[in-house]
Each structure stands twice: as C-alpha cells, then as structure tokens.
Coordinates of C-alpha atoms and ligand atoms in Angstrom, one line a residue:
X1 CA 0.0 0.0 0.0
X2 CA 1.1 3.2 -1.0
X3 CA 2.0 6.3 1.7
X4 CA -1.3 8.3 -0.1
X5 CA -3.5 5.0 0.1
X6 CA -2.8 3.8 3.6
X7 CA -3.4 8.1 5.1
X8 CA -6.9 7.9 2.7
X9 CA -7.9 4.4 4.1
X10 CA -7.0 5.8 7.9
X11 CA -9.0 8.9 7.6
X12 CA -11.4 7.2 6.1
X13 CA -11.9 4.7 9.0
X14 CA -9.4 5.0 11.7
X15 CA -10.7 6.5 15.2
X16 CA -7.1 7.2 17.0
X17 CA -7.0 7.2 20.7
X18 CA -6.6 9.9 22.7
X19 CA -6.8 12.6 19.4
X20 CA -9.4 15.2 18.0
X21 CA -9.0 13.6 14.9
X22 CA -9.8 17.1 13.5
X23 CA -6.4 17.9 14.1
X24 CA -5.2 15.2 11.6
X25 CA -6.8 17.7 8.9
X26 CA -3.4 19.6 9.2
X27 CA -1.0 16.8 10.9
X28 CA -1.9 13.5 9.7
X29 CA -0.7 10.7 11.5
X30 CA 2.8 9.3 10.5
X31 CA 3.2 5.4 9.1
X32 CA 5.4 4.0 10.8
X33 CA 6.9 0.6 8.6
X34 CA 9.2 -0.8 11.5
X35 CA 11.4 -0.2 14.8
X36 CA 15.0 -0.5 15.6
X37 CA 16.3 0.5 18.7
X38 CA 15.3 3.3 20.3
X39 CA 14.0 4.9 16.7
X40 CA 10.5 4.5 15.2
X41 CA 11.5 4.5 11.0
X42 CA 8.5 5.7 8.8
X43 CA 7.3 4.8 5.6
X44 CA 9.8 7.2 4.1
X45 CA 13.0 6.1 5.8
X46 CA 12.8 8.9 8.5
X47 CA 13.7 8.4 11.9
X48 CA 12.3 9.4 15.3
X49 CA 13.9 8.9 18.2
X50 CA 11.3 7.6 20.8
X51 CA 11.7 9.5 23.5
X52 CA 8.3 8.8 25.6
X53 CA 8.7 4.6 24.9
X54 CA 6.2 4.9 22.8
X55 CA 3.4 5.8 25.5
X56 CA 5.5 4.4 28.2
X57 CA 5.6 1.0 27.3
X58 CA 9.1 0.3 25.7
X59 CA 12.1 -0.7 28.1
X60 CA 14.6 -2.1 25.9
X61 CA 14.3 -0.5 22.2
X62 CA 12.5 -1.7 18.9
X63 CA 12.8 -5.0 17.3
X64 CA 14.8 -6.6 20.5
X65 CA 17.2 -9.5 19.4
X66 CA 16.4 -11.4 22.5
X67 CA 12.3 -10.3 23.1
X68 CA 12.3 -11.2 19.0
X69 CA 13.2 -14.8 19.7
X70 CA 11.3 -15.1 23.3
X71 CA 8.2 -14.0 20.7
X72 CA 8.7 -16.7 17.9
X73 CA 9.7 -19.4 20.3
X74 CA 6.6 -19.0 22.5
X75 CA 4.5 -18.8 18.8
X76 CA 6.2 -22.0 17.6
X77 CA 4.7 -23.7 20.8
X78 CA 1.1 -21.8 21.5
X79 CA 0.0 -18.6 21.0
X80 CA -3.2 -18.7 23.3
X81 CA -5.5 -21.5 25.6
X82 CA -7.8 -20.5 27.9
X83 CA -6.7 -20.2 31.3
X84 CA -9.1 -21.4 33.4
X85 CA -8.5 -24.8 34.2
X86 CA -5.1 -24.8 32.6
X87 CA -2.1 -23.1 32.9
X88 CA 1.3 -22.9 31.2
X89 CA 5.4 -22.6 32.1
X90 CA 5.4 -18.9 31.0
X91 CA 2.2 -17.7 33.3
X92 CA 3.8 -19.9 36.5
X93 CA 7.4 -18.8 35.7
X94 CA 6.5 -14.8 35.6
X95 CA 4.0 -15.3 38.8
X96 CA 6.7 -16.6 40.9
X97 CA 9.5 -14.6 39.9
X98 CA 7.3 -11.4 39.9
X99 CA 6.7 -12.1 43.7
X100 CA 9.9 -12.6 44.3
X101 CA 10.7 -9.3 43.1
X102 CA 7.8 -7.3 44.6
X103 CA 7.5 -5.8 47.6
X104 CA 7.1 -8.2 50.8
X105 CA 3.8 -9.5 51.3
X106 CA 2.7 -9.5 47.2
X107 CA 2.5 -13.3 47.1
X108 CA -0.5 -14.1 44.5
X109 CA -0.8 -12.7 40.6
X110 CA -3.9 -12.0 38.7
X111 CA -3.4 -11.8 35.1
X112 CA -5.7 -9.3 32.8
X113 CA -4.4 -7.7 29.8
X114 CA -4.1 -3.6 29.9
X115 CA -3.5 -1.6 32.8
X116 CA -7.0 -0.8 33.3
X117 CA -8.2 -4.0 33.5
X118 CA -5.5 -4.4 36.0
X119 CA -6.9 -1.3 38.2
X120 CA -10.3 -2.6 37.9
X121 CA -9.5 -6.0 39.3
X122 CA -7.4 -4.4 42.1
X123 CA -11.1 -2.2 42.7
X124 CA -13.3 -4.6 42.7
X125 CA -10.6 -7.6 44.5
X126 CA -10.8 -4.6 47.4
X127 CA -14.2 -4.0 47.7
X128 CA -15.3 -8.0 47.8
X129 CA -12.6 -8.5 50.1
X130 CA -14.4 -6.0 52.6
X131 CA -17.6 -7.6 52.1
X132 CA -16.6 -10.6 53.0
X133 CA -14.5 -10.0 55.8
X134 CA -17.3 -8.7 57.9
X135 CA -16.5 -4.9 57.1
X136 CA -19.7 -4.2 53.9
X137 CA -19.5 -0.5 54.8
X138 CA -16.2 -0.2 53.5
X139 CA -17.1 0.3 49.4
X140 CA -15.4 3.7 48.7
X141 CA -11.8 4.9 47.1
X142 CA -9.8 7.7 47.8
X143 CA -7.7 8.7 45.4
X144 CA -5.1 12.0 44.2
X145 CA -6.2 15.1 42.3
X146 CA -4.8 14.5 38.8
X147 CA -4.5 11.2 39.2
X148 CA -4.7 8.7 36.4
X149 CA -5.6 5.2 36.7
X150 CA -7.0 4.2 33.0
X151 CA -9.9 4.9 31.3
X152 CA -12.6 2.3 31.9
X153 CA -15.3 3.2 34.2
X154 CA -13.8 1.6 37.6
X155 CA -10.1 3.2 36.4
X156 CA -11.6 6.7 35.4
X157 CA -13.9 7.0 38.6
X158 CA -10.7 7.3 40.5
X159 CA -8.8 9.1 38.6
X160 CA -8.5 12.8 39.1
X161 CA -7.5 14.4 35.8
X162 CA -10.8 16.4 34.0
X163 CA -10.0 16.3 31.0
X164 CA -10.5 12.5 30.8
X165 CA -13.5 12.1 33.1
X166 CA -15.3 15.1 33.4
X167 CA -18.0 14.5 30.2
X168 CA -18.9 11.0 31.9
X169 CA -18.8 12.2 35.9
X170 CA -22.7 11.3 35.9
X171 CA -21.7 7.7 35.4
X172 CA -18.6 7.7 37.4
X173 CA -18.4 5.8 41.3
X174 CA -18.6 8.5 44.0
X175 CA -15.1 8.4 45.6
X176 CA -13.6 10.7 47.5
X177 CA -10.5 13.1 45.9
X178 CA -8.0 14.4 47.9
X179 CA -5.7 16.9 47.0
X180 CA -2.0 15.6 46.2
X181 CA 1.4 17.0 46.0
X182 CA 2.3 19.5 43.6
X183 CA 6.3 20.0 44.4
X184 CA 6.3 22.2 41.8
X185 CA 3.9 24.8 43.4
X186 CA 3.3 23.8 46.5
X187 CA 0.3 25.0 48.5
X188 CA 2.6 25.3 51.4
X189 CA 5.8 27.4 50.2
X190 CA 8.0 24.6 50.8
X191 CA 10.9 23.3 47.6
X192 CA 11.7 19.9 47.2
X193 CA 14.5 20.8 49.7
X194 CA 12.9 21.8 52.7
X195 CA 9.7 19.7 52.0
X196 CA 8.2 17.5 55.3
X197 CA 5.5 16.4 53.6
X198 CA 2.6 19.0 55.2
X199 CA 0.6 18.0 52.1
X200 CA -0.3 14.7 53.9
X201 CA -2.4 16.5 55.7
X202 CA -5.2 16.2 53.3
X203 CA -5.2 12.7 53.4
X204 CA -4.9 12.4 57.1
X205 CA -7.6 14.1 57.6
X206 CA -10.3 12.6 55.1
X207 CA -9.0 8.8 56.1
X208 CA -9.3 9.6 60.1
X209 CA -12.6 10.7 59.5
X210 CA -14.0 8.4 56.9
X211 CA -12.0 5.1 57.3
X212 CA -15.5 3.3 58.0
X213 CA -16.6 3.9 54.5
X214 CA -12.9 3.2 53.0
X215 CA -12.4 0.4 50.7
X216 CA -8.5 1.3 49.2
X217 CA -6.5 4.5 48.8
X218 CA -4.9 4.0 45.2
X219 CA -1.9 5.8 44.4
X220 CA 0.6 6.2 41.3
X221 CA 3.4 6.0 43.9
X222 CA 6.7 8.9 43.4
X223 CA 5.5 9.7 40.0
X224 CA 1.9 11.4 38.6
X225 CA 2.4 10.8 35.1
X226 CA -0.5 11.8 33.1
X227 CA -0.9 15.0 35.4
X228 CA 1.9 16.3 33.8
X229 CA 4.9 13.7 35.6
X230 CA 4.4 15.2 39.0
X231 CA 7.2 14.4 41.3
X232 CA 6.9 13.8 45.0
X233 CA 8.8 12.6 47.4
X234 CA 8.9 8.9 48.8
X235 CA 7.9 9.5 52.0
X236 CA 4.7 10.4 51.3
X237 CA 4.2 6.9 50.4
X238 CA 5.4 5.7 54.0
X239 CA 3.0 8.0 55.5
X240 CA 0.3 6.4 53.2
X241 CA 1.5 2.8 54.4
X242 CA 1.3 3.6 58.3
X243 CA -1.9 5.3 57.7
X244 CA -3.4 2.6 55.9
X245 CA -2.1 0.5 58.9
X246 CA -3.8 2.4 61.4
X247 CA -7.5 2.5 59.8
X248 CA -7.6 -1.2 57.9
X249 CA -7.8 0.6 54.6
X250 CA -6.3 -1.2 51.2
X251 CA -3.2 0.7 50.1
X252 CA -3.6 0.1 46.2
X253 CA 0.0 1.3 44.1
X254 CA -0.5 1.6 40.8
X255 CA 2.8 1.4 39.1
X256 CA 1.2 0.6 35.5
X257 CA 4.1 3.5 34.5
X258 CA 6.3 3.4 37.1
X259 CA 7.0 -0.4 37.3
X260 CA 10.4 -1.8 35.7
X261 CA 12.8 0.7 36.3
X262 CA 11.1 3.9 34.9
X263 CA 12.1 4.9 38.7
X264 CA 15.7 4.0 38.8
X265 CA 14.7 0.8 40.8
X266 CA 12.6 -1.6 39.5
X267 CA 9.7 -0.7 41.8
X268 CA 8.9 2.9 42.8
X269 CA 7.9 1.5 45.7
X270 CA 11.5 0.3 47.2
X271 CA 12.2 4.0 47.2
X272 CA 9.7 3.8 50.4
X273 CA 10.5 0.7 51.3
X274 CA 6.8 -0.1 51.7
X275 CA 4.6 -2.7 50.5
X276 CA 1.5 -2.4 49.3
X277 CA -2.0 -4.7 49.5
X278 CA -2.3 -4.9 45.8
X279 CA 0.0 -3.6 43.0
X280 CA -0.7 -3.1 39.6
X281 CA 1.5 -3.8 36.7
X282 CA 1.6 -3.3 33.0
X283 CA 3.2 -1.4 30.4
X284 CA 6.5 -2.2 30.6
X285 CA 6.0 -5.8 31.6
X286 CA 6.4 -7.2 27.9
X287 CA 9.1 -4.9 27.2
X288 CA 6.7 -2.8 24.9
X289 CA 5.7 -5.8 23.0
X290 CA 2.4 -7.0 23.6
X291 CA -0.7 -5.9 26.1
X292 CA -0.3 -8.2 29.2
X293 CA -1.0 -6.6 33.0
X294 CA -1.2 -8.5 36.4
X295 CA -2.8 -6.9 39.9
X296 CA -0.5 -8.8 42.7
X297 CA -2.2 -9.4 46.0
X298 CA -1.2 -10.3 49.7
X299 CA -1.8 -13.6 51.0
X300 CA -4.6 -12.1 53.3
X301 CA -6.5 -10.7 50.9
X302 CA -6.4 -14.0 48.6
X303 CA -8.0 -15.7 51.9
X304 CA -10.7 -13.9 51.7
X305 CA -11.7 -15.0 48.3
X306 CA -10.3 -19.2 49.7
X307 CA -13.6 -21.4 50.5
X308 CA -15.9 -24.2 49.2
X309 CA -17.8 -23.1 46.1
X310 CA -21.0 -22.9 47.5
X311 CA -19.5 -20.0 49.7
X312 CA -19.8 -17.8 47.0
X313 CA -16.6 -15.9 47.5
X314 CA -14.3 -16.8 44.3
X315 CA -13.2 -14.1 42.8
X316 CA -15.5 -14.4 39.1
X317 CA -13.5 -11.8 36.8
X318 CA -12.4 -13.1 33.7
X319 CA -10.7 -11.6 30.2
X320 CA -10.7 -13.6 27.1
X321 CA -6.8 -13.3 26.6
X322 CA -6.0 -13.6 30.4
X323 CA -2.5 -14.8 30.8
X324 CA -1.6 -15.1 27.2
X325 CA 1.5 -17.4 27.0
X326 CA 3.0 -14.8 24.5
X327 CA 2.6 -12.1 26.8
X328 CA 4.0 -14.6 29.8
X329 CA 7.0 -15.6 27.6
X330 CA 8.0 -12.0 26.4
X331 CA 7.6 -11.0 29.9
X332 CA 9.8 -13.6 31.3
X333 CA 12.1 -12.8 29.0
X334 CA 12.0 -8.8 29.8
X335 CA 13.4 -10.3 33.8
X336 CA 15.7 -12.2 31.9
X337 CA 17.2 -9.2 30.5
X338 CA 17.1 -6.7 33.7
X339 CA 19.0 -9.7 35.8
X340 CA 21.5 -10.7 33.5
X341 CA 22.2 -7.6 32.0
X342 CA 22.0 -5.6 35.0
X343 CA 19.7 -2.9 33.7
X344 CA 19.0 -0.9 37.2
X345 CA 23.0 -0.9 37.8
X346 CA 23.2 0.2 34.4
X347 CA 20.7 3.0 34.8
X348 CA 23.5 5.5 36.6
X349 CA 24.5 6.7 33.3
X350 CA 21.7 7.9 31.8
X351 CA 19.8 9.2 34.6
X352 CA 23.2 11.5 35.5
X353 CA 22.3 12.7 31.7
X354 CA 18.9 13.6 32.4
X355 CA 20.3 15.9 35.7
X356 CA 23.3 17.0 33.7
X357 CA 20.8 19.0 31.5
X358 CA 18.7 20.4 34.6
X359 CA 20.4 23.7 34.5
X360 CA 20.6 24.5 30.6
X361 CA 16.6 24.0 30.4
X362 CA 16.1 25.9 33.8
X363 CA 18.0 28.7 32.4
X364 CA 15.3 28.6 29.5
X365 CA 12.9 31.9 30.2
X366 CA 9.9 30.2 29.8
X367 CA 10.8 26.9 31.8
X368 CA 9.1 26.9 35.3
X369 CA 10.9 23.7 36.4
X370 CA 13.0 20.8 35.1
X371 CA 12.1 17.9 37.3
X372 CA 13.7 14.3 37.5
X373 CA 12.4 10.9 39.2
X374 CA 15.1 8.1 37.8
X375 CA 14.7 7.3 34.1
X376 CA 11.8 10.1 34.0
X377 CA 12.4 13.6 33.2
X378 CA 10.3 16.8 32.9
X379 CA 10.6 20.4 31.7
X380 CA 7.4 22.2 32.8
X381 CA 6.7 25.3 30.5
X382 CA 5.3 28.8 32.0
X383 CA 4.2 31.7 30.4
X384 CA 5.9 33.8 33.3
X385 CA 8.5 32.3 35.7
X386 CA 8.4 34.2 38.7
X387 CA 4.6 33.9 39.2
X388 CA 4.9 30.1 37.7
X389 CA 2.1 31.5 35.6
X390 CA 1.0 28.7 33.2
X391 CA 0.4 29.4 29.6
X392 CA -3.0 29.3 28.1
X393 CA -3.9 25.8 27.0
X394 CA -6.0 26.7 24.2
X395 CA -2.6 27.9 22.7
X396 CA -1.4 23.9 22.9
X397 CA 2.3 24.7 23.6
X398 CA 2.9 21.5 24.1
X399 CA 1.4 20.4 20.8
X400 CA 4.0 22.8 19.1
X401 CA 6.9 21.4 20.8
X402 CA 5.5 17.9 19.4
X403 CA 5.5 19.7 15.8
X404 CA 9.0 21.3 16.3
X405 CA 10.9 17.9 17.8
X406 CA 8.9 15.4 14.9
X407 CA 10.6 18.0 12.1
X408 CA 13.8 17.7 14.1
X409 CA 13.5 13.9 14.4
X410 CA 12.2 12.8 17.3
X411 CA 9.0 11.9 19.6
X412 CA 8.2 14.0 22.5
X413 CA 4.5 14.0 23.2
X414 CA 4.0 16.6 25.8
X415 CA 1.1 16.6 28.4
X416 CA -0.5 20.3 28.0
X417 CA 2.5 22.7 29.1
X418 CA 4.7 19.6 30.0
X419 CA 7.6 18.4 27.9
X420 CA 9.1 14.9 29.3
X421 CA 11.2 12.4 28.6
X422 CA 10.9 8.9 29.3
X423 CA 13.1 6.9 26.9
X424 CA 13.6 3.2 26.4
X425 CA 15.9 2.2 29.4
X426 CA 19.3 1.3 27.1
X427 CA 18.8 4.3 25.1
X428 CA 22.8 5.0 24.2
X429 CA 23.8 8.2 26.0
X430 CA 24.7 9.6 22.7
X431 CA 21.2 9.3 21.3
X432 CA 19.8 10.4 24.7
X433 CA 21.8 13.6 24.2
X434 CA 20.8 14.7 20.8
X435 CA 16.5 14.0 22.1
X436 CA 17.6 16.2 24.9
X437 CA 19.3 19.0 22.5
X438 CA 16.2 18.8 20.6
X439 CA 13.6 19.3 23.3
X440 CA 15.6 22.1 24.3
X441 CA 15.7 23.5 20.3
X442 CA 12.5 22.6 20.1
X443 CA 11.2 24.4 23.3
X444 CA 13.5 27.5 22.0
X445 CA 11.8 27.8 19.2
X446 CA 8.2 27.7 20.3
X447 CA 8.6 29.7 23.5
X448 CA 10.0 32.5 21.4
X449 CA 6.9 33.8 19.8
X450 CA 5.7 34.8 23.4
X451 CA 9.0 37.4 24.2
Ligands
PLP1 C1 -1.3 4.0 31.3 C2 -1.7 3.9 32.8 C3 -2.9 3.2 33.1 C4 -3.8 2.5 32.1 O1 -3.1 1.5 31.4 P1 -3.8 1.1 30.0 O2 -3.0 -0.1 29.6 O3 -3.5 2.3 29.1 O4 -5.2 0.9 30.2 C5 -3.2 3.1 34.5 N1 -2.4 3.7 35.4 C6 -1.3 4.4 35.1 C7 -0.5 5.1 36.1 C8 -0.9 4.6 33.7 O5 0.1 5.3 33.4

C-alpha cells in the first residue's frame, strides 16, 4: 500500500486514541513501517527517536534481538489457551519470579491484559474483600487530584484528571479526591528541599474521618504521570502505608508506569521501602511488546476469596486473553534481560544525563521547572517564571513542541505545558543527548513567539 492509500484508508476509517481527529486535517498521522532501537523508521525512511517509549511501554528498544526470539519461540509452541483450568510454564514462571521481586507481602498474581483491567480488578478484589471479611461498609476509594488510573469506568472514577473524566462524571463511582502533592507549586511554600511532607495532611484528615466507609487508597506512587509527571517525594508513600495501617484501609499502588525501572529501581515503591496490599502492573512488563497486566495481591486478601464453592466468595473476573503465554513468555524474557544484563546498575549513566541537562533548560525563560524521578524527566513550560504563571492551554504549547521535535527527528509527546522524557531504558547516552538538545531547540523555538 502506498504512503497516499494507507493516510486515505486511515481517515477514512481510523478512530485514534486519545486525538481530536480534527487535528489530523493539518498533521496526519505518520506510518510508521518498523522499529529499531530506540528509533520509530516511517514509511519514508525517517527516523524518530522515541523519546516517551512509545506511550510508556518500551524498556529495551525496537525490534529486541532477544524479546524477537522469546516471541517466535513461545508462537512456535502456543499462542493462546484459555486459562481457566489450565495453565502454562510462561504464566507460572512470571507469577513466581514477579513475587519474588515485589515488595514483601505480594504473594499471588492475577493476570488481565491492559492496565485498566488491571486497576479494575485491584477495585473490585478490594471491595469484595471487605464484604466478606465482615466490614460491607467499606465500598469507597480515595484517590489523588490529577491522578490517572485508566480509562474504563472503575479506572476513570478514580482518577482525578478532568480532562479525561469530566464528560462522563454522571456515570462515574462517588469516591472521595483528595488533593496531592504538587512539588512544583506547593500550596505550602515549601521546595523539594525543605519539603516535610505537610501536604499529607489532606489525606490524614479525610482517612481519620472516613475510614469506616474506605475500601482502598490508590496511588501512582513517586510519579503522577499523566498529570503532567508530578514528582513527589517517597515519604509520602510511607505515610500512606502507616496510615493505611492504622484504619484497615487497602493501600492500592499503581505502578502501571512506574514499574520496571522507569524509577531508577525496578519498583517505585523500594524507594519507600513499603509494600502495598495490591499492586498493579503493565506497560512495561512485555518490554513494549504486547498488552499483558497482572494486579498482585497479599496472601490475606487472597484468603478472603479461599472457601468451598457454595460459599460464594471466588473471585469471578475473567478476560478472554487472560494470561496469554506470549505475553507470559515476552515477559519472562524482559526479567531475563534486567538480571543478566544488570539494567537498574546500568541505569546511573543515563539518569546523570537527564540531571546533567537540569540547569541549561532551567536557564530557559519560559521553563518553570525541570524535574527528575530516575529514568523520568520533565521540563514544565510557564508563560511567566516568577509567578509560575502557566500558559493558556487553548494555545497547545505543548502540541507545538510535538511539531518542532517530529521535524527535528524525534518523539516527545507533551502533556498540556509539560515536555518529558521517558526513553527506552538502554537508550545510548549519545542518542539520549541529541533527544535532549532537541527538546531544548524545540522548546527555544516555540517559546519565542511569546517574548
Ligand atoms: C497507562 C496507565 C494506566 C492505564 O493503562 P492502559 O493499559 O492504558 O489501560 C493506568 N495507570 C497508570 C499510572 C498509567 O500510566
């Protein structure tokens, strides 16, 4: 198919996610014809450097050697049984090695197949739990202000950012939102220096009062990535944990993003040194390859769910492709490649990168803040710094950066006035470098117009 036939045939029936597709009238979509590395190659021979992992999902680069082989060899054997009733060497292998990697406690895997299947199942697994432990008053979740936990019912009734939920808020659950931390302009006056975590307060306050009707607090723990990557520091997660502690409420971390390194260990939550009653995991858990997601759960709350049939307490959630042995066997092979190639010790180097660049961007007039948490990086864009004033979003700065970096070969996909980075985890320093150099060209250029 030619490059003119295959952008008629998309406009002509392609819904993208997550676009006005309006906007493809003057930037239609780009065909991409393969990967290699950590560059998407289009139809024309162009290259991008992938500088967001393709929405978060790549660790190790396109069209990986090793994930390649772990693919065909799994497809040479079975693609996909049912998994009820039967089970298979890739699903058992990743279980057991996941909980041995997970915080204490996480002892039991459920398998779904997109990280907000894997939220919804952590939702409903801490609601049933409550109602049959005795405790049937406890059916509501507290969550962050711009939080984001997916986009299915369950996952967007939790979440906090509008954009995504406020046209369906009729059909949402009632929760209860609490504000979060925003580091960057903290309601309090404090910097990420002299920070003691006074923004708990909020959710001190609510869980003391409400615990009784408390299900699960769920959390995208150091990192609030859709909300524009929000940093904040780990103890507020060790707050959380004791809190939970003291009122019998779920703590539920969602490290769908954060999982696999993205963190500079391979769970955010390590940074804490807490564990939490039921984790979920995605994205990066097949490398980028193929949609796969697991919720883990302690040993207690698996009890619950532990009797005769006739008790009625199973847990009765299903997905077609749960635990699909490709998935399992890419995914095994992704742990495969953090132990023996020692990705976290290797992660030193590029993350110094990332820092490295700190004060060239925050030298930038209209950069507010450039903001690091491990492999993640942002640059948050302000119309004026002093008063941290944001710039308009109808003007869609971001979306101009996009623009500016794709001419200059690479992917950045801001979020509103946010430019991050969060590349594969071997990205080569050099490449890493020049997707830096052209954010910051990039973010030159479009900022200019407003001096
Ligand atoms: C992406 C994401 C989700 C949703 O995962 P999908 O696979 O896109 O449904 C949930 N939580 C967080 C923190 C995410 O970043």
């Amino acid at each position: 198919m030619d490059k003119a036939e295959l952008l008629r045939l998309d406009r002509e029936h392609v819904w993208h996610p997550c676009t006005q597709q309006k906007d493809h009238e003057t930037l239609p979509p780009i065909p991409i014809a393969r990967g290699e590395g950590p560059y998407l190659i289009d139809v024309d021979g162009r290259r991008y450097i992938d500088g967001v992992s393709s929405w978060w999902v790549n660790l190790f680069g396109h069209n990986h050697p090793r994930l390649n082989r772990a693919l065909n060899d799994q497809a040479g054997r079975i693609a996909h049984h049912i998994f009820a009733g039967f089970t298979h060497e890739p699903a058992v292998e990743l279980s057991a090695r996941l909980c041995a990697l997970a915080p204490n406690g996480l002892n039991k895997v459920f398998f779904s197949d997109n990280g907000s299947a894997a939220v919804e199942v952590a939702l409903k697994m801490s609601f049933q739990f409550w109602q049959q432990s005795g405790r049937p008053e406890k059916t509501r979740f507290v969550s962050l202000s711009d939080a984001y936990h997916g986009e299915t019912l369950g996952a967007l009734s939790v979440g906090g950012c509008d954009l995504y939920r406020e046209v369906y808020r009729p059909i949402l659950l009632d929760g209860f939102r609490v504000q979060g931390p925003d580091c960057f302009r903290c309601p309090y006056g404090r910097n990420r220096q002299s920070c003691d975590i006074e923004c708990f307060e909020a959710m001190e306050r609510l869980v003391s009062e409400k615990h009784d009707e408390i299900a699960a607090i769920i959390i995208e723990p150091l990192i609030q990535g859709a909300a524009g990557m929000r940093i904040y520091p780990a103890g507020y997660l060790r707050r959380l944990r004791e809190l939970c502690d003291r009122f019998a409420v779920h703590y539920i971390a969602d490290e769908i993003a954060v999982g696999f390194g993205r963190t500079g260990r391979l769970f955010a939550n390590e940074h804490a040194g807490v564990s939490p009653d039921l984790m979920c995991l995605s994205k990066g858990i097949t490398g980028g390859y193929l949609p796969l997601a697991v919720t883990l759960a302690t040993d207690e709350i698996y009890q619950a769910f532990y009797d005769d049939y006739v008790s009625m307490k199973a847990f009765l959630h299903s997905h077609s492709y749960t635990g699909n042995p490709l998935a399992c066997a890419l995914a095994v092979e992704v742990l495969n490649i953090f132990e023996q190639e020692r990705v976290i010790e290797s992660l030193h180097e590029p993350m110094a990168l990332l820092e490295s660049w700190a004060p060239r961007f925050e030298a930038l007039p209209n950069v507010g803040e450039f903001r690091r948490g491990g492999m993640v990086a942002a640059v948050e864009l302000v119309q004026e710094k002093e008063t941290k004033t944001p710039f308009p979003w109808q003007e869609r700065r971001g979306l101009c950066v996009y623009r500016s970096a794709l001419a200059r070969g690479a992917l950045l996909r801001p979020l509103g006035n946010v430019v991050y980075f969060m590349p594969p985890l071997n990205t080569p320093l050099s490449i890493l470098e020049e997707l830096l150099g052209i954010a910051y060209d990039a973010i030159v250029e479009t900022t200019a117009a407003s001096r």
